[in-house]
Amino acid sequence: PALLFVKTSQGKEEGRRFYACSACRDRKDCNFFQWEDEKVSETRLAAREEYNRNHQPPFTHRQNVDRYKKFVLLPLSKRRFCQECQQLLLPAEWEKHSDHQFLCDITTAQLKSPSQLLYPLENKKTNAQYLFADRSCQFLLNLLIDLGFRRVLAVGTPRLHEMIQSKASQEEEFSVRSLLLDIDFRYSQFYTEDEFCHYNMFNHHFFGGEAARETCRKFLYEENGERVIMVTDPPFGGLVEALASSFKNLMAMWKETEKEGHDNKEMPMFWIFPYFFESRILDFFPSFSMMDYQVDYDNHALYKHGKTGRRQSPVRIFTNLTPSMIVLPEEEGYRFCTVCQRYVSSGNQHCEICNSCTSKDGRRWKHCVLCKKCVKPSWFHCNNCNCCTLQKHSCEKTDIGCFVCGKAGHKRSACPSLSHT
Ligand code: SAH
Ligand code: ZN
Ligand code: ZN
Ligand code: ZN
Ligand code: ZN
């Protein structure tokens, strides 16, 4: 399954619609392309199927689960992981990988933290795997436990899933369960079909078909009052409307699992995304609010939360839970604003005129009386442009509008008039 896009050319009303791969936004990774109204010949269809057959992963999820069972029975000295193929090897396969780099003596601890064993896929347009720093991951887990959740639908959050799985196997009283939905099929080597579904969050596609869908549905069914929360951390280059549509499908799935229970409620959700997407997310989920907590990552130098001269992470938690319930760590400088009824960053000052804590990036923002709102500390009011902006900007540029609707303030890709596609 692909996604329906629209090609628009300047000045034209209607664009031409076409299907393209939703997961791989780089044509080099997947060149699938088809006009919406295009007739596809039998031969081309057959060629496509042939291509797909030849590009399947070497083992199915089922096979990987069986292989894992064999692997854990091996003595340490026989446990190898091929770094080139990103695959656990059984002794009979060593030969085939003899000129590949591999790791030996894979411990049980390593098997329980696959996100450390696998290299992060950093292809910006496709996977963009940025793993939570331990502190942020621990914070998220403690937060959702304190909120009373016992089940976590982890959508594109392998490290959170891994933390939950590993605690569940080690600590007897730990009663949280999780299901990982992710497009990274390498995880099928480490988790059963009840713990991982190969899933595309840009078009709500379960690669495992009806059986996988059923696994997810079952997981969302809140047996014995075990409440579910969904936690997702999508690639930041992702199309917000495609993601929102998939998440709405997952929410609907949750809703269908119980007829009486949650009439007007939404499945609780944490959507982790940069703060500059706030208005886009609120367009699709008006019940959400953005928390000040800065989510930190391991392999993203820019987003690391250093001690001194620290670079601040732009990544936040968006949630449909009541903001006052999201308690942020005071030892990291967060404080509770009694007017706003939520925790805010230490630098986020309550503005008396806006009557809210207005900073988005953690720095103290300043109020502009002309714009009637708070703006970034580095901005100045430009009388030419009639708004606040960076001091060095060229005033002419501001009237280049969006290619689709001609209005200023957004680019074609974010044009509200395209939101139906
Ligand atoms: N911070 C998270 C990882 C976020 S990186 C953690 O530490 O757990 C984004 C995740 O989304 C990766 O695991 C990546 O494999 C997954 N992903 C990327 N594109 C996807 C898609 N189309 N469908 C589902 N998952 C996807
Ligand atoms: Zn593809
Ligand atoms: Zn406030
Ligand atoms: Zn203000
Ligand atoms: Zn201004």
Coordinates of C-alpha atoms and ligand atoms in Angstrom, one line a residue:
P1 CA 0.0 0.0 0.0
A2 CA 1.2 3.4 -0.9
L3 CA 0.0 7.0 -0.2
L4 CA -1.9 9.3 -2.5
F5 CA -0.1 12.5 -3.1
V6 CA -0.8 15.5 -5.3
K7 CA 1.6 17.3 -7.6
T8 CA 0.7 20.9 -7.9
S9 CA 2.2 23.3 -10.3
Q10 CA 2.3 27.0 -9.8
G11 CA -0.9 28.9 -10.7
K12 CA -2.9 25.8 -11.5
E13 CA -6.0 25.0 -9.5
E14 CA -6.0 21.3 -9.4
G15 CA -2.9 19.1 -9.1
R16 CA -2.5 15.7 -10.5
R17 CA -2.7 12.9 -8.1
F18 CA -0.3 9.9 -7.8
Y19 CA 0.6 7.1 -5.6
A20 CA 4.1 6.8 -4.1
C21 CA 5.8 5.0 -1.2
S22 CA 4.8 6.5 2.1
A23 CA 7.7 5.1 4.1
C24 CA 10.5 5.9 1.8
R25 CA 10.4 9.5 0.9
D26 CA 13.7 9.3 -1.0
R27 CA 13.1 8.0 -4.5
K28 CA 16.4 6.2 -4.3
D29 CA 15.1 3.9 -1.6
C30 CA 11.8 3.1 -3.3
N31 CA 10.9 4.4 -6.7
F32 CA 7.3 3.3 -6.7
F33 CA 5.2 5.8 -8.7
Q34 CA 1.8 5.5 -10.3
W35 CA -0.6 8.2 -11.4
E36 CA -4.0 7.8 -9.7
D37 CA -5.8 7.3 -13.0
E38 CA -3.0 5.2 -14.7
K39 CA -3.8 1.8 -16.2
V40 CA -1.2 -0.7 -15.2
S41 CA -0.6 -3.5 -17.6
E42 CA -0.5 -7.2 -16.6
T43 CA 3.2 -7.4 -17.4
R44 CA 4.0 -4.4 -15.2
L45 CA 2.0 -5.8 -12.3
A46 CA 3.8 -9.2 -12.7
A47 CA 7.1 -7.4 -12.7
R48 CA 6.2 -5.5 -9.6
E49 CA 5.2 -8.7 -7.8
E50 CA 8.4 -10.4 -8.9
Y51 CA 10.4 -7.4 -7.6
N52 CA 8.6 -7.5 -4.2
R53 CA 9.2 -11.2 -3.9
N54 CA 12.9 -10.7 -4.4
H55 CA 13.1 -7.9 -1.8
Q56 CA 11.6 -9.7 1.2
P57 CA 13.7 -10.0 4.3
P58 CA 15.7 -13.2 4.5
F59 CA 13.5 -14.7 7.2
T60 CA 9.8 -14.2 8.2
H61 CA 8.9 -13.1 11.6
R62 CA 7.9 -16.7 12.5
Q63 CA 11.2 -18.0 11.3
N64 CA 13.0 -15.3 13.3
V65 CA 11.2 -16.3 16.5
D66 CA 12.2 -19.9 16.0
R67 CA 15.8 -18.9 15.3
Y68 CA 15.8 -16.8 18.5
K69 CA 14.7 -19.8 20.5
K70 CA 17.6 -21.8 19.1
F71 CA 20.0 -18.9 19.6
V72 CA 19.4 -18.5 23.4
L73 CA 20.1 -22.2 23.9
L74 CA 23.6 -21.8 22.5
P75 CA 26.6 -21.4 24.8
L76 CA 28.0 -17.9 24.8
S77 CA 30.9 -18.9 22.6
K78 CA 28.5 -19.8 19.8
R79 CA 26.4 -16.7 19.9
R80 CA 27.3 -14.4 17.0
F81 CA 25.7 -11.4 15.5
C82 CA 26.6 -10.3 12.0
Q83 CA 27.1 -6.5 11.9
E84 CA 26.9 -6.3 8.1
C85 CA 23.6 -8.3 7.8
Q86 CA 22.3 -7.1 11.2
Q87 CA 21.4 -10.6 12.0
L88 CA 21.8 -13.2 14.8
L89 CA 23.7 -16.1 13.3
L90 CA 23.3 -19.8 14.0
P91 CA 26.5 -21.9 13.8
A92 CA 25.5 -23.5 10.5
E93 CA 25.4 -20.0 8.9
W94 CA 28.9 -18.8 10.1
E95 CA 30.4 -19.9 6.9
K96 CA 28.3 -17.7 4.7
H97 CA 29.2 -14.6 6.8
S98 CA 32.9 -15.5 7.2
D99 CA 34.1 -12.3 5.6
H100 CA 31.6 -10.1 7.4
Q101 CA 32.3 -8.2 10.6
F102 CA 30.6 -9.8 13.5
L103 CA 30.2 -9.6 17.3
C104 CA 30.9 -12.7 19.5
D105 CA 29.7 -13.8 22.9
I106 CA 26.3 -12.1 22.7
T107 CA 25.0 -12.0 26.2
T108 CA 21.4 -12.2 27.4
A109 CA 21.7 -8.6 28.4
Q110 CA 22.6 -7.7 24.8
L111 CA 19.7 -9.7 23.5
K112 CA 17.4 -7.7 25.9
S113 CA 18.6 -4.4 24.5
P114 CA 18.5 -4.8 20.7
S115 CA 18.5 -1.1 20.2
Q116 CA 22.1 -1.1 21.3
L117 CA 23.1 -4.1 19.3
L118 CA 21.5 -2.9 16.0
Y119 CA 23.0 0.2 14.5
P120 CA 20.6 3.1 14.3
L121 CA 19.3 3.6 10.8
E122 CA 20.1 7.3 10.1
N123 CA 18.7 7.7 6.6
K124 CA 17.1 11.0 7.2
K125 CA 14.2 10.6 4.8
T126 CA 13.3 7.0 5.7
N127 CA 14.0 5.7 9.1
A128 CA 15.8 8.4 11.1
Q129 CA 16.2 6.5 14.3
Y130 CA 17.0 8.7 17.2
L131 CA 17.1 6.8 20.4
F132 CA 16.0 8.2 23.7
A133 CA 18.7 9.0 26.2
D134 CA 18.4 6.8 29.2
R135 CA 17.2 9.6 31.4
S136 CA 14.4 10.6 29.1
C137 CA 13.3 7.0 28.6
Q138 CA 13.2 6.4 32.3
F139 CA 11.3 9.6 32.8
L140 CA 8.6 8.6 30.3
L141 CA 8.3 5.1 31.8
N142 CA 8.0 6.5 35.4
L143 CA 5.5 9.1 34.2
L144 CA 3.2 6.6 32.6
I145 CA 3.4 4.2 35.5
D146 CA 2.6 7.1 37.9
L147 CA -0.4 8.0 35.7
G148 CA -1.7 4.4 36.3
F149 CA -1.1 2.9 32.9
R150 CA -0.2 -0.8 32.6
R151 CA 0.0 -1.2 28.8
V152 CA 2.0 0.8 26.4
L153 CA 1.4 0.7 22.6
A154 CA 4.9 1.7 21.5
V155 CA 4.7 3.1 18.0
G156 CA 8.2 3.8 16.7
T157 CA 9.6 3.7 20.2
P158 CA 11.8 0.6 20.4
R159 CA 13.9 1.8 23.3
L160 CA 10.9 2.4 25.5
H161 CA 9.6 -1.0 24.5
E162 CA 12.9 -2.5 25.3
M163 CA 13.1 -0.9 28.7
I164 CA 9.6 -2.2 29.6
Q165 CA 10.3 -5.8 28.2
S166 CA 13.5 -6.0 30.1
K167 CA 12.1 -4.8 33.4
A168 CA 9.2 -7.2 33.0
S169 CA 11.5 -10.1 32.6
Q170 CA 13.7 -9.2 35.6
E171 CA 11.4 -7.6 38.2
E172 CA 8.6 -9.7 39.5
E173 CA 6.4 -6.8 40.7
F174 CA 6.8 -5.0 37.4
S175 CA 3.4 -5.3 35.7
V176 CA 3.6 -3.1 32.6
R177 CA 3.3 -4.7 29.2
S178 CA 4.1 -3.3 25.8
L179 CA 3.6 -3.9 22.1
L180 CA 6.1 -2.4 19.6
L181 CA 4.8 -1.2 16.2
D182 CA 7.7 -0.3 13.9
I183 CA 8.8 -0.4 10.3
D184 CA 12.3 -1.7 11.3
F185 CA 11.9 -5.4 10.7
R186 CA 15.3 -6.2 12.4
Y187 CA 13.3 -6.1 15.7
S188 CA 11.5 -9.3 14.7
Q189 CA 14.6 -11.2 15.6
F190 CA 14.2 -10.3 19.2
Y191 CA 10.5 -10.2 19.8
T192 CA 7.6 -12.6 19.3
E193 CA 4.5 -11.8 17.3
D194 CA 2.8 -10.7 20.5
E195 CA 5.5 -8.2 21.2
F196 CA 6.3 -6.7 17.8
C197 CA 4.3 -5.9 14.7
H198 CA 5.9 -4.8 11.5
Y199 CA 4.0 -1.6 10.9
N200 CA 4.0 1.5 8.7
M201 CA 2.8 4.5 10.7
F202 CA 2.4 6.6 7.5
N203 CA -0.4 4.6 6.1
H204 CA -1.5 2.4 9.0
H205 CA -0.4 -0.7 7.3
F206 CA 0.3 -4.0 9.2
F207 CA 2.7 -6.0 7.1
G208 CA 1.6 -9.1 9.0
G209 CA -2.0 -8.8 7.7
E210 CA -5.1 -9.6 9.7
A211 CA -3.3 -11.7 12.3
A212 CA -1.1 -8.7 13.3
R213 CA -4.0 -6.4 13.3
E214 CA -5.8 -8.8 15.7
T215 CA -2.7 -8.8 17.9
C216 CA -2.9 -5.1 18.1
R217 CA -6.6 -5.0 18.7
K218 CA -6.3 -7.6 21.5
F219 CA -3.5 -5.6 23.1
L220 CA -5.7 -2.5 23.1
Y221 CA -8.6 -4.3 24.8
E222 CA -8.3 -3.1 28.5
E223 CA -8.8 -6.4 30.4
N224 CA -9.0 -6.2 34.2
G225 CA -9.0 -2.4 34.1
E226 CA -5.4 -2.3 32.7
R227 CA -5.3 1.1 31.1
V228 CA -3.6 1.6 27.7
I229 CA -1.5 4.6 26.5
M230 CA 0.1 5.0 23.1
V231 CA 3.5 6.5 23.0
T232 CA 4.9 7.5 19.6
D233 CA 8.1 9.2 18.4
P234 CA 7.9 9.4 14.6
P235 CA 10.7 10.5 12.3
F236 CA 10.5 14.3 12.2
G237 CA 10.5 14.5 8.5
G238 CA 7.2 12.7 8.4
L239 CA 4.1 14.2 7.0
V240 CA 2.0 15.2 10.0
E241 CA -1.3 14.6 8.2
A242 CA -0.4 11.1 7.3
L243 CA 0.8 10.3 10.8
A244 CA -2.4 11.9 12.3
S245 CA -4.6 9.8 10.1
S246 CA -2.8 6.6 11.2
F247 CA -3.0 7.5 14.8
K248 CA -6.7 8.2 14.4
N249 CA -7.0 4.7 13.1
L250 CA -5.3 3.3 16.1
M251 CA -7.5 5.4 18.4
A252 CA -10.5 4.1 16.6
M253 CA -9.2 0.5 17.0
W254 CA -9.0 1.2 20.8
K255 CA -12.5 2.7 20.9
E256 CA -14.0 -0.4 19.1
T257 CA -12.5 -2.8 21.7
E258 CA -15.0 -1.6 24.3
K259 CA -18.5 -0.6 23.5
E260 CA -19.6 1.0 26.8
G261 CA -16.4 1.9 28.5
H262 CA -15.1 4.9 26.6
D263 CA -17.9 6.7 24.9
N264 CA -16.5 10.1 24.5
K265 CA -13.0 9.4 25.5
E266 CA -9.9 9.3 23.4
M267 CA -7.2 6.7 23.7
P268 CA -4.5 8.5 25.9
M269 CA -1.5 9.4 23.8
F270 CA 2.0 10.8 24.0
W271 CA 3.1 12.1 20.6
I272 CA 6.8 13.1 20.8
F273 CA 7.7 15.7 18.2
P274 CA 9.5 19.0 17.8
Y275 CA 7.8 22.1 19.2
F276 CA 7.6 23.9 15.9
F277 CA 5.0 21.3 14.8
E278 CA 2.7 22.4 17.5
S279 CA 0.1 24.2 15.3
R280 CA 0.1 21.3 12.8
I281 CA -0.5 18.7 15.5
L282 CA -3.2 20.8 17.1
D283 CA -4.9 21.1 13.6
F284 CA -5.5 17.4 13.7
F285 CA -5.8 16.9 17.5
P286 CA -7.4 19.9 19.1
S287 CA -7.6 18.1 22.4
F288 CA -3.8 17.9 22.6
S289 CA -1.4 20.2 24.5
M290 CA 2.3 20.6 24.4
M291 CA 4.4 19.9 27.5
D292 CA 7.6 21.8 28.2
Y293 CA 9.6 18.6 28.9
Q294 CA 12.7 18.5 26.6
V295 CA 13.1 14.9 25.3
D296 CA 16.8 14.0 24.9
Y297 CA 18.5 11.6 22.6
D298 CA 21.6 9.5 22.6
N299 CA 22.8 9.7 19.0
H300 CA 21.7 13.2 18.2
A301 CA 24.5 15.5 19.2
L302 CA 22.4 18.6 18.7
Y303 CA 19.5 17.5 20.9
K304 CA 21.7 16.5 23.8
H305 CA 21.0 18.1 27.1
G306 CA 24.5 19.0 28.3
K307 CA 25.3 20.4 31.7
T308 CA 26.9 23.6 30.7
G309 CA 26.4 25.7 27.6
R310 CA 23.8 23.1 26.8
R311 CA 22.1 22.8 23.6
Q312 CA 18.4 22.5 24.1
S313 CA 16.4 19.8 22.6
P314 CA 13.4 21.1 20.5
V315 CA 11.5 17.8 21.1
R316 CA 8.4 17.9 23.2
I317 CA 5.6 15.7 24.4
F318 CA 2.1 16.3 23.0
T319 CA -0.7 14.7 24.9
N320 CA -4.5 14.6 25.3
L321 CA -4.1 14.0 29.1
T322 CA -4.8 16.9 31.4
P323 CA -1.6 19.0 31.5
S324 CA -1.6 19.4 35.3
M325 CA -1.2 15.6 35.6
I326 CA 2.1 15.6 33.7
V327 CA 4.5 16.2 36.5
L328 CA 7.9 17.3 35.3
P329 CA 11.1 16.8 37.3
E330 CA 11.9 19.8 39.6
E331 CA 15.5 18.8 39.9
E332 CA 15.8 19.5 36.1
G333 CA 14.4 23.0 36.7
Y334 CA 10.8 22.5 35.8
R335 CA 8.2 24.3 38.0
F336 CA 4.4 24.3 38.3
C337 CA 2.6 27.4 37.1
T338 CA -0.6 27.7 39.1
V339 CA -2.2 30.0 36.6
C340 CA -1.5 27.8 33.6
Q341 CA -2.0 24.6 35.7
R342 CA 0.9 22.9 34.1
Y343 CA 4.7 22.3 34.6
V344 CA 6.9 24.7 32.6
S345 CA 10.6 25.1 31.9
S346 CA 12.6 27.2 34.4
G347 CA 13.1 29.9 31.8
N348 CA 9.5 30.0 30.8
Q349 CA 8.0 33.1 32.5
H350 CA 4.3 33.6 32.9
C351 CA 3.4 36.6 30.7
E352 CA 0.7 38.8 32.4
I353 CA -0.6 40.2 29.1
C354 CA -0.9 36.8 27.3
N355 CA -1.9 35.3 30.6
S356 CA 0.1 32.2 29.9
C357 CA 3.6 30.8 30.0
T358 CA 4.5 31.5 26.4
S359 CA 8.0 30.2 25.7
K360 CA 8.2 27.3 23.4
D361 CA 11.9 26.7 23.4
G362 CA 12.7 27.0 27.1
R363 CA 14.3 30.5 26.8
R364 CA 12.5 33.5 28.3
W365 CA 10.3 35.1 25.6
K366 CA 9.4 38.8 25.4
H367 CA 6.0 40.4 24.9
C368 CA 5.5 42.6 21.8
V369 CA 2.6 45.0 22.2
L370 CA 2.3 45.6 18.5
C371 CA 2.1 41.9 17.7
K372 CA 0.0 41.4 20.8
K373 CA 1.9 38.2 21.6
C374 CA 5.2 36.9 23.1
V375 CA 8.1 36.3 20.7
K376 CA 11.5 34.8 20.7
P377 CA 14.1 36.8 22.7
S378 CA 16.2 37.3 19.5
W379 CA 13.3 38.9 17.5
F380 CA 12.6 42.5 16.9
H381 CA 9.5 44.2 15.7
C382 CA 10.0 45.2 12.0
N383 CA 7.7 48.1 11.0
N384 CA 8.1 47.2 7.3
C385 CA 6.9 43.7 7.7
N386 CA 4.5 44.7 10.5
C387 CA 5.6 41.7 12.6
C388 CA 8.4 40.5 14.8
T389 CA 11.2 38.7 13.1
L390 CA 15.0 38.2 13.1
Q391 CA 16.8 41.5 13.0
K392 CA 18.7 40.6 9.8
H393 CA 16.0 39.6 7.3
S394 CA 15.1 41.1 4.0
C395 CA 11.7 42.7 4.1
E396 CA 10.8 41.9 0.4
K397 CA 11.0 38.2 0.9
T398 CA 8.1 38.1 3.2
D399 CA 5.5 38.5 0.4
I400 CA 6.4 35.4 -1.4
G401 CA 3.5 33.3 -0.6
C402 CA 2.6 29.6 -0.7
F403 CA 2.6 28.2 -4.2
V404 CA -0.7 26.5 -3.7
C405 CA -3.0 29.2 -2.1
G406 CA -0.8 32.3 -2.6
K407 CA -1.0 33.3 1.1
A408 CA 2.0 34.2 3.1
G409 CA 3.2 32.4 6.2
H410 CA 3.5 28.8 5.1
K411 CA 5.1 26.8 2.3
R412 CA 3.3 24.6 -0.1
S413 CA 4.0 21.4 1.9
A414 CA 2.1 22.9 4.9
C415 CA -0.7 24.5 2.9
P416 CA -4.0 24.1 4.8
S417 CA -6.0 23.9 1.6
L418 CA -4.2 20.6 0.8
S419 CA -5.2 18.9 4.0
H420 CA -7.8 16.7 2.3
T421 CA -5.1 14.7 0.4
Ligands
SAH1 N1 13.2 7.7 20.4 C1 12.7 6.4 20.0 C2 13.0 6.1 18.5 C3 12.5 7.1 17.6 S1 13.2 7.1 16.0 C4 13.2 5.4 20.9 O1 14.3 5.6 21.4 O2 12.6 4.3 21.2 C5 11.9 6.8 15.0 C6 11.4 5.3 15.0 O3 10.3 5.2 14.1 C7 12.4 4.3 14.6 O4 12.3 3.2 15.5 C8 12.0 3.9 13.2 O5 12.4 2.6 12.8 C9 10.5 4.1 13.2 N2 9.9 4.4 11.9 C10 10.4 5.2 10.9 N3 9.6 5.2 9.9 C11 8.5 4.5 10.2 C12 7.3 4.1 9.6 N4 7.0 4.5 8.4 N5 6.4 3.3 10.2 C13 6.7 2.9 11.5 N6 7.8 3.1 12.1 C14 8.7 3.9 11.5
ZN2 ZN 9.2 1.6 -0.1
ZN3 ZN 1.9 30.3 33.4
ZN4 ZN 2.9 37.9 26.1
ZN5 ZN 6.2 42.5 17.1

